Coordinates of C-alpha atoms in Angstrom, one line a residue:
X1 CA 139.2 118.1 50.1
X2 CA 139.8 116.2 47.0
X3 CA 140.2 118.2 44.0
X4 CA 137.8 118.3 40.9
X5 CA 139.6 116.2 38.0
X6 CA 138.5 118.0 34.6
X7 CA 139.3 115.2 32.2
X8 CA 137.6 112.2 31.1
X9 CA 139.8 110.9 29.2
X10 CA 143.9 110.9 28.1
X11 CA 143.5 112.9 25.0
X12 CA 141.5 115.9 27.3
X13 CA 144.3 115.4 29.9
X14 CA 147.2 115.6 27.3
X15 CA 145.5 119.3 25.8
X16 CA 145.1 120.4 29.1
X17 CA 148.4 119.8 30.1
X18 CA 149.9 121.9 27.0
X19 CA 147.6 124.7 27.6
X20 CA 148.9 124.8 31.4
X21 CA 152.8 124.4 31.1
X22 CA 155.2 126.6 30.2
X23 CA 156.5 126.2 26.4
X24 CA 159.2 124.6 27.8
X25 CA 158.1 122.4 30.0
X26 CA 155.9 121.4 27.6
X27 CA 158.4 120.6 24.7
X28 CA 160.5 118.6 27.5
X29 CA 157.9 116.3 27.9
X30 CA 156.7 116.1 24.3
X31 CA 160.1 114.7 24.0
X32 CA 161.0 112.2 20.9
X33 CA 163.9 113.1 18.8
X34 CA 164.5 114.6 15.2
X35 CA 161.3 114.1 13.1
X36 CA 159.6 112.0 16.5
X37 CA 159.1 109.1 13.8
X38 CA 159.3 106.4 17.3
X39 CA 157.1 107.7 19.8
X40 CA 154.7 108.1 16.4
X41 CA 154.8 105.0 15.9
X42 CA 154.7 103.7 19.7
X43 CA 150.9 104.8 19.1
X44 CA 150.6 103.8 15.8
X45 CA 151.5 100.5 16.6
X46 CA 148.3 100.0 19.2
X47 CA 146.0 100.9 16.1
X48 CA 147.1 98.5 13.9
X49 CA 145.8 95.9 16.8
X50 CA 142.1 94.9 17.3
X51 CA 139.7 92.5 19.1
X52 CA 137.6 90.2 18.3
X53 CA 134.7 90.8 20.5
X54 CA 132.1 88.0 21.8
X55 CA 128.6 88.5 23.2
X56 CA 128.1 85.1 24.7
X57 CA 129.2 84.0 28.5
X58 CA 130.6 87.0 29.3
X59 CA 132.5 87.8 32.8
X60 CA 131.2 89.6 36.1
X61 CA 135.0 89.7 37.8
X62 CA 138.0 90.7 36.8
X63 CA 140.7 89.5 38.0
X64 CA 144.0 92.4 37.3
X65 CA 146.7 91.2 39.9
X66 CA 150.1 90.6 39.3
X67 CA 153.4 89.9 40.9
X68 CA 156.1 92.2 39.4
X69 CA 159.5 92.4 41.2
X70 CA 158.7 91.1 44.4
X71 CA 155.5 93.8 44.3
X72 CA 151.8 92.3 44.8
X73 CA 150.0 94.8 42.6
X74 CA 145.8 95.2 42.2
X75 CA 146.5 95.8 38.4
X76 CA 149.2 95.5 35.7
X77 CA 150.1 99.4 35.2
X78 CA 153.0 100.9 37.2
X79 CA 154.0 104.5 36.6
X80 CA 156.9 104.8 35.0
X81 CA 160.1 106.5 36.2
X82 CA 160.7 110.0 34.7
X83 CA 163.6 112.7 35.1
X84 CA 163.6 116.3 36.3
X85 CA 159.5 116.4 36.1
X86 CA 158.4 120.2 37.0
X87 CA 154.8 119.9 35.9
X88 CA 153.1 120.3 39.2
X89 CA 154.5 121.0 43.1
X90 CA 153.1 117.6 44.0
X91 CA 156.4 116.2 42.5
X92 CA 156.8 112.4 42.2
X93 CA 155.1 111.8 45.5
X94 CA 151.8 113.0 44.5
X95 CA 152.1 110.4 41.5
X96 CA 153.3 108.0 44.5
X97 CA 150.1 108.6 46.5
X98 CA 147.7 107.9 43.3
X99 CA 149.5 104.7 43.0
X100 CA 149.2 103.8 46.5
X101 CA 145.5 104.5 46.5
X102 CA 145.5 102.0 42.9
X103 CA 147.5 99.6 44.7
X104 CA 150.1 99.9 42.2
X105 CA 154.0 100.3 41.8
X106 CA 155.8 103.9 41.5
X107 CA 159.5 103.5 39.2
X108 CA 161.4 106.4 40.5
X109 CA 164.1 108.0 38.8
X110 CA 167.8 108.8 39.5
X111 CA 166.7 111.9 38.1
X112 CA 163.5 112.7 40.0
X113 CA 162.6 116.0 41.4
X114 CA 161.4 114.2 45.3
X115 CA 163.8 111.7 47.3
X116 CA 163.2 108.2 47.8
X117 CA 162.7 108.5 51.1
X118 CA 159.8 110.7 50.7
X119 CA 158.2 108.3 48.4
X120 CA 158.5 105.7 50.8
X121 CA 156.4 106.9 53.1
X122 CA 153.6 106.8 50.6
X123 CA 154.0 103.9 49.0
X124 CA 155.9 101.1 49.7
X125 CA 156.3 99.5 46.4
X126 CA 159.0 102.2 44.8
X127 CA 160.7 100.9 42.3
X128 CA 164.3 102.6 42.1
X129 CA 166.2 103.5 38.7
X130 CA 169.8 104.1 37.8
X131 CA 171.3 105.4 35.0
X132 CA 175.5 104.9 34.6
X133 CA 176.5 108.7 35.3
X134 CA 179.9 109.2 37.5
X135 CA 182.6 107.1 39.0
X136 CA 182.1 104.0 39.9
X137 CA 182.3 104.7 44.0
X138 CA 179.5 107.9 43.3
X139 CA 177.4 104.9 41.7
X140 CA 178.1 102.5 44.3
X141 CA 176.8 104.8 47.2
X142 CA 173.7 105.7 44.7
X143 CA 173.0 101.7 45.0
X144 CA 173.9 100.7 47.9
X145 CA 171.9 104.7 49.5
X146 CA 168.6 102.7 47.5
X147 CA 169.0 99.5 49.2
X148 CA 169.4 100.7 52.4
X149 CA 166.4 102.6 52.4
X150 CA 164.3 100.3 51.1
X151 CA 163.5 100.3 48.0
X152 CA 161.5 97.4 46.4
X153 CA 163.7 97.0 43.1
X154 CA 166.6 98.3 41.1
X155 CA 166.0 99.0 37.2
X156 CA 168.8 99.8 35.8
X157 CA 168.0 102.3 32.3
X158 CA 170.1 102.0 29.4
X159 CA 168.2 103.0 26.5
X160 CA 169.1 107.1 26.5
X161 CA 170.7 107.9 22.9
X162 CA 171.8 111.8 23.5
X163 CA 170.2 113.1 20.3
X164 CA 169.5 116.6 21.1
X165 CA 167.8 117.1 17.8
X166 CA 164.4 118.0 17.7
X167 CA 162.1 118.8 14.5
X168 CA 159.3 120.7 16.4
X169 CA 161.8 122.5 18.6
X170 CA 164.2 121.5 21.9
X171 CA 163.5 123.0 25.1
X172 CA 166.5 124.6 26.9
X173 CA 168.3 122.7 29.5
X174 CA 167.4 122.4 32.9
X175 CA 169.5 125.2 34.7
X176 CA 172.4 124.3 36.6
X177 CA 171.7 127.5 39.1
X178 CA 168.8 130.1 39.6
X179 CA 170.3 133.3 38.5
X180 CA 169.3 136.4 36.9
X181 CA 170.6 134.9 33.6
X182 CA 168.2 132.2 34.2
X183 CA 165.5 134.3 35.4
X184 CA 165.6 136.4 32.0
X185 CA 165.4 133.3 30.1
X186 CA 162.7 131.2 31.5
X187 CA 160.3 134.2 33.4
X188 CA 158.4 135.3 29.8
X189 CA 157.3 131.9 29.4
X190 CA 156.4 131.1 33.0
X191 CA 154.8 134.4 33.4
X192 CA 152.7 133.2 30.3
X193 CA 151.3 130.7 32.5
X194 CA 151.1 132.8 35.7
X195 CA 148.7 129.7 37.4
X196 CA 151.3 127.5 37.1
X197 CA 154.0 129.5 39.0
X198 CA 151.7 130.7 41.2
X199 CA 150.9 126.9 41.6
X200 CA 154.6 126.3 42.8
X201 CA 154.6 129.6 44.8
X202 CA 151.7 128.6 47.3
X203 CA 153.0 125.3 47.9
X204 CA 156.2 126.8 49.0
X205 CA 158.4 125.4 46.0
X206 CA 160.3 127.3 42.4
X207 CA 160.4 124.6 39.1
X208 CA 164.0 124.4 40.1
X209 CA 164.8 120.3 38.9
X210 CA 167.3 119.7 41.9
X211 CA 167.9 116.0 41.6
X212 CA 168.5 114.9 44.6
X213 CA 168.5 111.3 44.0
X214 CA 171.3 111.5 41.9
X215 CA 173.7 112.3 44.8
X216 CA 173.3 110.3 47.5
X217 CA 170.9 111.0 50.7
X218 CA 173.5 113.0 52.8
X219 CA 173.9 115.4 50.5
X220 CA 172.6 118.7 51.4
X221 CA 173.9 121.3 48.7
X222 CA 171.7 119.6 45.8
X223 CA 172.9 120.4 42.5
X224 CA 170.2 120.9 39.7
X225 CA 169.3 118.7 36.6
X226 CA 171.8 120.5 34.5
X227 CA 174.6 119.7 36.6
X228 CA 174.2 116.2 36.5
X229 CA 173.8 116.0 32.8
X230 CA 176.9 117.7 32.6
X231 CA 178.2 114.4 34.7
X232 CA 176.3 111.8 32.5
X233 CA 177.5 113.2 29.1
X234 CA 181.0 112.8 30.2
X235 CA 180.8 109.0 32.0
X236 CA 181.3 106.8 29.4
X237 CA 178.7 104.2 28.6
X238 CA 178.4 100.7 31.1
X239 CA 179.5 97.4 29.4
X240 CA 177.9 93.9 30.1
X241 CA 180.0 93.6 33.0
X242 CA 179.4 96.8 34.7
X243 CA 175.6 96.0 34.9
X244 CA 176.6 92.9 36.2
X245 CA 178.3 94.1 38.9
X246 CA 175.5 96.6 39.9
X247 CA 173.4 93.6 40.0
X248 CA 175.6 91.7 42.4
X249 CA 175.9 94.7 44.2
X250 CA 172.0 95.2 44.4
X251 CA 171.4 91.2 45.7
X252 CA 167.6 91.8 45.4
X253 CA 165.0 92.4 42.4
X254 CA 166.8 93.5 39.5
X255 CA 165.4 95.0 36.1
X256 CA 167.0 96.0 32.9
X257 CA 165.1 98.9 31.2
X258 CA 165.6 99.3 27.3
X259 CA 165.7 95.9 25.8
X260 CA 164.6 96.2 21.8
X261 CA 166.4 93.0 20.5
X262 CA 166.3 89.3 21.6
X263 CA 170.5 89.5 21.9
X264 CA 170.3 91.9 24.5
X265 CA 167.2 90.3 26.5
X266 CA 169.2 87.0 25.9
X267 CA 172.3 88.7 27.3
X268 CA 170.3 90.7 30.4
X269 CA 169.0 86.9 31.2
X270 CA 172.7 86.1 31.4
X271 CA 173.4 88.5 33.9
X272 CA 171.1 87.5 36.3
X273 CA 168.3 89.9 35.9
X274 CA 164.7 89.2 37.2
X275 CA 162.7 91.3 34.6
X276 CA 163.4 93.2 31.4
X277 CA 161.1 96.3 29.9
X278 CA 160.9 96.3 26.2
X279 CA 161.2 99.9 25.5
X280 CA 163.0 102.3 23.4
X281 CA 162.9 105.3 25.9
X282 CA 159.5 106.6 24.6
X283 CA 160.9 107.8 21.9
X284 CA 164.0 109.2 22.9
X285 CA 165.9 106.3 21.5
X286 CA 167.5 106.6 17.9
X287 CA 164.7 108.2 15.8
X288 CA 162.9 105.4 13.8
X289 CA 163.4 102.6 16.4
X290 CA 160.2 100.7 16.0
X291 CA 157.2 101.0 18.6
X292 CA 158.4 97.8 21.5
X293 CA 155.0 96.7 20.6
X294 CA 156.4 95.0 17.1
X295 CA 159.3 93.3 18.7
X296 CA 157.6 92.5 21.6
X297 CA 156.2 88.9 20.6
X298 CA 159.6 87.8 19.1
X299 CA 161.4 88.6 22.6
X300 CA 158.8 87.0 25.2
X301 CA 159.3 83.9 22.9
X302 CA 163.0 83.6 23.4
X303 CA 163.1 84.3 27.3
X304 CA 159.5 85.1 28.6
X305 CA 160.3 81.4 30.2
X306 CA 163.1 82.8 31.8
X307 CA 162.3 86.5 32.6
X308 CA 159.3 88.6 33.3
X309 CA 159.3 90.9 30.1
X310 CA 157.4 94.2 30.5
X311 CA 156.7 97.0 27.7
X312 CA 156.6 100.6 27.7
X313 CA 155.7 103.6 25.2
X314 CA 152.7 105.0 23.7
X315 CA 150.4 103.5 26.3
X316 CA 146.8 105.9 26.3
X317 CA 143.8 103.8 26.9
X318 CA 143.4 99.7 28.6
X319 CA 142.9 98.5 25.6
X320 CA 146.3 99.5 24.6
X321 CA 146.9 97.8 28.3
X322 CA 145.1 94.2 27.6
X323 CA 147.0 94.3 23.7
X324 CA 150.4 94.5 25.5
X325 CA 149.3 91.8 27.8
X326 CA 148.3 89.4 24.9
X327 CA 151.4 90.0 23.6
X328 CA 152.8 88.6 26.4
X329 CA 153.8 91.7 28.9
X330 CA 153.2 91.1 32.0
X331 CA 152.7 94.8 32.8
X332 CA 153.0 98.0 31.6
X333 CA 154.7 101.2 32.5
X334 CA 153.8 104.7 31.9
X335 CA 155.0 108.1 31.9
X336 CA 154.0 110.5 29.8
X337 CA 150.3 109.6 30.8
X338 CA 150.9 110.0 34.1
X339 CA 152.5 113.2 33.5
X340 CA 149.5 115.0 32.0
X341 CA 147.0 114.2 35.0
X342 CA 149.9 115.4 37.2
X343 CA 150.3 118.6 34.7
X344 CA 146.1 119.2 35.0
X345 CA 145.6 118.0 39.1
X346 CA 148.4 117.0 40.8
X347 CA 148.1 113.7 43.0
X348 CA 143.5 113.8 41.9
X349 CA 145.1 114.0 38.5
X350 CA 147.3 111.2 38.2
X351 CA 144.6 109.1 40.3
X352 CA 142.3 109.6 37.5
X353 CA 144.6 108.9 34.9
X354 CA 145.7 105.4 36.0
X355 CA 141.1 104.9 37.0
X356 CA 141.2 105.8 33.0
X357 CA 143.3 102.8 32.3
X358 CA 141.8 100.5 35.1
X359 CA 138.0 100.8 33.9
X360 CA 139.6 100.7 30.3
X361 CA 141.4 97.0 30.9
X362 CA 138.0 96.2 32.6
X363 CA 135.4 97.3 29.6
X364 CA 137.9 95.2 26.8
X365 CA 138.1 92.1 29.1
X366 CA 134.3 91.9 29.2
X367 CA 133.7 92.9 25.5
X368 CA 136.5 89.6 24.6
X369 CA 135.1 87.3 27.3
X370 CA 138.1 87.2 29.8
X371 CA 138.2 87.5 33.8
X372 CA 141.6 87.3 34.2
X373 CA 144.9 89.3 32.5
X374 CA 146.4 85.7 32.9
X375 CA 144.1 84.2 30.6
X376 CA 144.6 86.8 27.3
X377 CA 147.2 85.8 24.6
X378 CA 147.6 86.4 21.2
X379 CA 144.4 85.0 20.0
X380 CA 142.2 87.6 21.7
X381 CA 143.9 89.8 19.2
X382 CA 143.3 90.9 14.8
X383 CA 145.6 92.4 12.8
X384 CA 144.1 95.5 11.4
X385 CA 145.2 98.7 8.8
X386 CA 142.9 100.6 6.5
X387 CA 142.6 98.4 4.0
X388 CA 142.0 95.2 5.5
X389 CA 142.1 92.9 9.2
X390 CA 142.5 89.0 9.5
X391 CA 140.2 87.5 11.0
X392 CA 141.2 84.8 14.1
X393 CA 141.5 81.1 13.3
X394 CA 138.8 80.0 15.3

């Protein structure tokens, strides 16, 4: 029996989601760092963006389909890879599931609550994602442990700045063991929100973020979240030739995650890679990065010939989809908006947040003319602010 969905739209979904979380799984996904002046303006950026509508010879099919890293997809969103989520039981393979059913790609992180293998059985188009933490040989096995069980792709993430600084408040770590210490410091906020834990309880799980991605399949004592991030802040950080030797490792689809200048998409070209996402970690980047959005024009025109670009952060309604696309994306990612319908519903939720942005891309295309994503560029688009908008050329 499916569940109800409450929400009609990502705005309801993102206040529902706060008022069901725990403080601080709710400030862990609110994210950003110091003042959040870049995932501010990663929504900022989508209002100072318009359309100029037609009423004449307007479409009856839409055509959404894609080819993204050897995936065939039924439309251009895929959900984004995200670390240690513990916002519903259904874990990463309930947001798997709602992309099935979308015919859609799943990005799954190296620091994901639910194995690959799990997701796999869902959905066949999982997308896997490594970050540069340990020795060479643990990363090596973490590759080569994707590969094997067939995962679709490899994005490699690079974009991660370790700012710890938040202006609204940081949420404590992850904890490296359930304890009574840990117990005492997270129970008065979960039992604030007794339906969540309860949530957890029935399904036969605790919000403990055990990361067992991060480890390698045969591992059976699965060290938490806060154990690895012990590991990634002591690796030191890849160079050009380490990611290049992941990719010749990896011998299949190969993306590099966290591209916000045309040296480095120039440079991820270089080293082979298939696709780049413009990104700057939704927000979690150095604080006053620029939304991909403004960048993202200047990069697809240096190596969109070369390299399927995609773009990430601050990504709430299709419109904000089909401007990305006449920008030159090929496809989106997103997290935090899957998050919230995964927060509110589990698997219904994140079904409904991902219909949100399908109808959404749908209703613009009609209101600009266009039946295909292939067919919008940069002249379905106005420049807008509150003072004034140009107008197209024609």
């Amino acid at each position: 029996m499916k569940t109800r969905v409450p929400f009609k739209n990502l705005a309801e979904a993102e206040r529902m989601a706060q008022r069901r979380l725990p403080k601080p799984v709710w400030l862990a996904i609110k994210a950003g760092n110091e003042q959040g002046l870049t995932p501010a303006d990663n929504e900022q950026a989508f209002r100072e963006l318009g359309f100029s509508p037609t009423i004449f010879d307007r479409p009856t099919t839409f055509d959404m389909r894609t080819r993204i890293l050897g995936a065939d997809l039924d439309f251009p969103v895929i959900v984004s890879p995200v670390g240690a989520q513990a916002v519903h039981p259904g874990g990463e393979v309930a947001a798997a599931r709602a992309a099935e059913r979308h015919g859609t790609a799943m990005g799954l992180s190296s620091w994901a609550t639910d194995p690959l293998a799990d997701l796999l059985e869902v959905n066949s188009n999982v997308f896997f994602q490594l970050y540069w933490v340990g020795t060479k040989e643990q990363i090596e096995k973490r590759v080569l442990d994707a590969k094997e069980q067939g995962a679709k792709a490899l994005i490699v993430t690079l974009d991660w700045s370790h700012t710890p600084r938040r202006d609204w408040g940081v949420p404590p770590a992850p904890p490296s063991k359930i304890d009574l210490k840990t117990m005492m410091q997270f129970g008065p906020s979960m039992l604030a929100r007794p339906r969540y834990l309860s949530n957890f309880l029935r399904n036969g799980r605790i919000p403990d973020v055990k990361v067992p991605n991060l480890w390698g399949r045969d591992k059976t004592d699965i060290p938490t979240f806060g154990v690895g991030w012990a590991e990634f802040e002591r690796t030191p950080a890849p160079t050009w030739d380490d990611i290049k030797w992941i990719r010749d490792l990896w011998g299949g689809q190969f993306m590099v995650k966290g591209i916000n200048t045309i040296r480095d998409a120039k440079l991820a070209v270089d080293l082979g890679a298939d696709a780049i996402s413009v990104s700057n970690h939704g927000g979690n980047n150095i604080d006053g990065s620029p939304s991909p959005l403004r960048y993202l024009p200047y990069i697809v025109d240096a190596v969109g010939d070369q390299i399927d670009v995609m773009a990430d952060g601050g990504v709430r309604r299709g419109s904000d989809v089909v401007k990305t696309l006449a920008l030159g994306a090929k496809a989106v990612f997103v997290g935090r908006a899957y998050l919230y319908g995964l927060a509110v519903s589990g698997e219904e939720g994140v079904y409904q947040v991902l219909d949100i942005l399908r109808n959404g891309i749908r209703e613009t295309m009609f209101g600009i003319g266009k039946s295909s994503i292939h067919d919008l560029s940069r002249d379905d688009l106005m420049v807008m602010n509150s003072d004034f908008f140009v107008p197209p050329t024609q």
